[in-house]
Short mmCIF file of N, CA and C in Angstrom, two decimals:
data_model
loop_
_atom_site.label_atom_id
_atom_site.label_comp_id
_atom_site.label_asym_id
_atom_site.label_seq_id
_atom_site.Cartn_x
_atom_site.Cartn_y
_atom_site.Cartn_z
N MET G 2 -94.00 22.72 -59.73
CA MET G 2 -94.26 22.20 -61.08
C MET G 2 -93.23 22.64 -62.10
N ALA G 3 -92.89 21.75 -62.93
CA ALA G 3 -91.89 22.01 -63.99
C ALA G 3 -92.46 23.00 -64.97
N VAL G 4 -91.56 23.74 -65.71
CA VAL G 4 -91.84 24.57 -66.73
C VAL G 4 -91.20 24.11 -68.07
N ILE G 5 -92.05 24.07 -69.17
CA ILE G 5 -91.52 23.64 -70.46
C ILE G 5 -91.77 24.81 -71.44
N THR G 6 -90.81 25.18 -72.20
CA THR G 6 -90.98 26.21 -73.15
C THR G 6 -91.21 25.59 -74.56
N LEU G 7 -92.18 26.15 -75.28
CA LEU G 7 -92.64 25.61 -76.52
C LEU G 7 -92.61 26.67 -77.59
N LYS G 8 -91.95 26.43 -78.70
CA LYS G 8 -91.89 27.49 -79.76
C LYS G 8 -92.98 27.12 -80.83
N ILE G 9 -93.85 28.12 -81.00
CA ILE G 9 -94.89 28.01 -81.96
C ILE G 9 -95.08 29.34 -82.70
N SER G 10 -95.71 29.34 -83.82
CA SER G 10 -96.05 30.49 -84.54
C SER G 10 -97.01 31.44 -83.83
N GLU G 11 -97.11 32.58 -84.25
CA GLU G 11 -98.05 33.55 -83.71
C GLU G 11 -99.51 33.06 -84.01
N GLU G 12 -99.69 32.57 -85.17
CA GLU G 12 -101.05 32.03 -85.58
C GLU G 12 -101.43 30.88 -84.65
N GLU G 13 -100.46 29.92 -84.44
CA GLU G 13 -100.71 28.82 -83.57
C GLU G 13 -101.08 29.31 -82.13
N LYS G 14 -100.29 30.29 -81.59
CA LYS G 14 -100.52 30.88 -80.32
C LYS G 14 -102.01 31.38 -80.22
N LEU G 15 -102.35 32.17 -81.24
CA LEU G 15 -103.71 32.75 -81.24
C LEU G 15 -104.82 31.72 -81.23
N PHE G 16 -104.61 30.66 -82.07
CA PHE G 16 -105.47 29.55 -82.11
C PHE G 16 -105.70 28.87 -80.71
N LEU G 17 -104.49 28.57 -80.13
CA LEU G 17 -104.51 27.83 -78.84
C LEU G 17 -105.09 28.82 -77.75
N GLN G 18 -104.93 30.07 -77.77
CA GLN G 18 -105.53 31.01 -76.82
C GLN G 18 -107.03 30.98 -77.07
N SER G 19 -107.51 30.98 -78.31
CA SER G 19 -108.95 30.94 -78.60
C SER G 19 -109.52 29.70 -78.07
N MET G 20 -108.91 28.52 -78.24
CA MET G 20 -109.41 27.32 -77.82
C MET G 20 -109.44 27.24 -76.27
N ALA G 21 -108.49 27.78 -75.64
CA ALA G 21 -108.44 27.81 -74.15
C ALA G 21 -109.59 28.63 -73.68
N LYS G 22 -109.87 29.79 -74.27
CA LYS G 22 -110.93 30.64 -73.85
C LYS G 22 -112.23 29.89 -74.18
N PHE G 23 -112.39 29.30 -75.27
CA PHE G 23 -113.60 28.57 -75.69
C PHE G 23 -113.93 27.49 -74.59
N GLU G 24 -112.95 26.85 -74.17
CA GLU G 24 -113.10 25.68 -73.12
C GLU G 24 -113.13 26.25 -71.72
N GLY G 25 -112.85 27.53 -71.52
CA GLY G 25 -112.86 28.10 -70.18
C GLY G 25 -111.69 27.62 -69.32
N LYS G 26 -110.54 27.36 -70.05
CA LYS G 26 -109.30 26.93 -69.29
C LYS G 26 -108.22 27.83 -69.55
N SER G 27 -107.15 27.77 -68.73
CA SER G 27 -105.96 28.51 -69.06
C SER G 27 -105.22 27.87 -70.19
N LEU G 28 -104.37 28.68 -70.87
CA LEU G 28 -103.60 28.10 -71.97
C LEU G 28 -102.78 26.92 -71.55
N SER G 29 -102.11 27.08 -70.44
CA SER G 29 -101.30 25.98 -69.84
C SER G 29 -102.10 24.74 -69.60
N GLU G 30 -103.29 24.90 -68.97
CA GLU G 30 -104.11 23.75 -68.72
C GLU G 30 -104.56 23.07 -70.02
N LEU G 31 -104.98 23.85 -70.98
CA LEU G 31 -105.44 23.23 -72.20
C LEU G 31 -104.33 22.39 -72.85
N ILE G 32 -103.12 23.08 -73.00
CA ILE G 32 -102.02 22.27 -73.62
C ILE G 32 -101.61 21.06 -72.85
N ARG G 33 -101.48 21.20 -71.54
CA ARG G 33 -101.15 19.95 -70.70
C ARG G 33 -102.17 18.86 -70.85
N GLU G 34 -103.51 19.23 -70.67
CA GLU G 34 -104.47 18.17 -70.74
C GLU G 34 -104.60 17.45 -72.10
N ARG G 35 -104.59 18.34 -73.16
CA ARG G 35 -104.71 17.79 -74.47
C ARG G 35 -103.41 17.00 -74.89
N THR G 36 -102.35 17.46 -74.59
CA THR G 36 -101.13 16.71 -74.88
C THR G 36 -101.05 15.39 -74.17
N LEU G 37 -101.29 15.38 -72.84
CA LEU G 37 -101.19 14.17 -72.13
C LEU G 37 -102.29 13.21 -72.59
N ALA G 38 -103.51 13.70 -72.90
CA ALA G 38 -104.56 12.71 -73.33
C ALA G 38 -104.26 12.15 -74.65
N SER G 39 -103.70 12.98 -75.54
CA SER G 39 -103.30 12.53 -76.85
C SER G 39 -102.14 11.40 -76.83
N LEU G 40 -101.16 11.72 -75.98
CA LEU G 40 -100.07 10.80 -75.82
C LEU G 40 -100.47 9.43 -75.15
N GLU G 41 -101.41 9.53 -74.24
CA GLU G 41 -101.92 8.39 -73.54
C GLU G 41 -102.76 7.56 -74.58
N ASP G 42 -103.55 8.17 -75.32
CA ASP G 42 -104.33 7.45 -76.41
C ASP G 42 -103.37 6.73 -77.31
N GLU G 43 -102.29 7.40 -77.81
CA GLU G 43 -101.40 6.87 -78.82
C GLU G 43 -100.67 5.68 -78.07
N TYR G 44 -100.27 5.82 -76.87
CA TYR G 44 -99.62 4.70 -76.16
C TYR G 44 -100.56 3.53 -76.05
N ASP G 45 -101.79 3.72 -75.63
CA ASP G 45 -102.80 2.66 -75.49
C ASP G 45 -102.95 1.91 -76.85
N ALA G 46 -103.03 2.71 -77.91
CA ALA G 46 -103.29 2.13 -79.25
C ALA G 46 -102.03 1.20 -79.64
N LYS G 47 -100.83 1.72 -79.40
CA LYS G 47 -99.60 0.95 -79.68
C LYS G 47 -99.50 -0.31 -78.95
N ILE G 48 -99.84 -0.23 -77.56
CA ILE G 48 -99.83 -1.45 -76.79
C ILE G 48 -100.92 -2.40 -77.34
N ALA G 49 -102.04 -2.00 -77.68
CA ALA G 49 -103.07 -2.89 -78.17
C ALA G 49 -102.56 -3.51 -79.44
N ASP G 50 -101.95 -2.80 -80.32
CA ASP G 50 -101.43 -3.34 -81.61
C ASP G 50 -100.39 -4.38 -81.38
N MET G 51 -99.51 -4.15 -80.33
CA MET G 51 -98.50 -5.08 -80.04
C MET G 51 -99.11 -6.44 -79.50
N LYS G 52 -100.07 -6.24 -78.65
CA LYS G 52 -100.76 -7.40 -78.05
C LYS G 52 -101.52 -8.26 -79.10
N LEU G 53 -102.14 -7.49 -80.05
CA LEU G 53 -102.84 -8.18 -81.06
C LEU G 53 -101.93 -9.03 -81.95
N GLU G 54 -100.78 -8.43 -82.25
CA GLU G 54 -99.83 -9.07 -83.09
C GLU G 54 -99.23 -10.36 -82.31
N GLU G 55 -99.01 -10.17 -80.95
CA GLU G 55 -98.65 -11.28 -80.24
C GLU G 55 -99.62 -12.43 -80.17
N TYR G 56 -100.92 -12.00 -80.03
CA TYR G 56 -102.09 -13.00 -80.02
C TYR G 56 -102.13 -13.73 -81.41
N GLU G 57 -101.98 -12.90 -82.49
CA GLU G 57 -102.08 -13.51 -83.86
C GLU G 57 -100.98 -14.50 -83.99
N LYS G 58 -99.76 -14.26 -83.54
CA LYS G 58 -98.61 -15.20 -83.67
C LYS G 58 -98.88 -16.43 -82.85
N TYR G 59 -99.49 -16.28 -81.61
CA TYR G 59 -99.84 -17.35 -80.83
C TYR G 59 -100.88 -18.22 -81.53
N LEU G 60 -101.90 -17.68 -82.19
CA LEU G 60 -102.82 -18.51 -82.89
C LEU G 60 -102.19 -19.12 -84.13
N ALA G 61 -101.33 -18.44 -84.83
CA ALA G 61 -100.65 -18.98 -86.03
C ALA G 61 -99.72 -20.19 -85.65
N SER G 62 -99.18 -20.17 -84.43
CA SER G 62 -98.32 -21.24 -84.04
C SER G 62 -99.03 -22.45 -83.35
N GLY G 63 -100.39 -22.44 -83.56
CA GLY G 63 -101.25 -23.51 -83.03
C GLY G 63 -101.90 -23.31 -81.64
N GLY G 64 -101.76 -22.08 -81.19
CA GLY G 64 -102.39 -21.85 -79.85
C GLY G 64 -103.87 -21.91 -79.91
N GLU G 65 -104.53 -22.31 -78.88
CA GLU G 65 -105.93 -22.49 -78.96
C GLU G 65 -106.70 -21.34 -78.30
N VAL G 66 -107.89 -21.13 -78.84
CA VAL G 66 -108.75 -20.09 -78.32
C VAL G 66 -109.63 -20.65 -77.22
N LEU G 67 -109.58 -20.00 -76.05
CA LEU G 67 -110.41 -20.54 -74.92
C LEU G 67 -111.72 -19.77 -74.94
N ASN G 68 -112.78 -20.47 -74.55
CA ASN G 68 -114.06 -19.85 -74.31
C ASN G 68 -114.11 -19.35 -72.79
N TRP G 69 -114.96 -18.44 -72.61
CA TRP G 69 -115.17 -17.92 -71.26
C TRP G 69 -115.57 -19.05 -70.28
N ASP G 70 -116.39 -19.93 -70.83
CA ASP G 70 -116.88 -20.98 -69.99
C ASP G 70 -115.73 -21.96 -69.63
N GLU G 71 -114.64 -22.03 -70.38
CA GLU G 71 -113.52 -22.90 -70.06
C GLU G 71 -112.60 -22.25 -69.08
N LEU G 72 -112.71 -21.05 -68.85
CA LEU G 72 -111.81 -20.41 -67.99
C LEU G 72 -112.13 -20.66 -66.42
#
């Protein structure tokens, strides 16, 4: 497994250690899980925004809305 070094303040370190203990996880596990979950959520939201914009352009250019029954 790869190792990444992260520079944080002592206050941030203490907070993260407290959160890890509170959740019953190692510090590494907490940071990895929370970071990946947050980035995945952000990615999903950006993709959804892009697709919504694409759909709105489609409708603005005369695209039709299909009903489930028509599919």
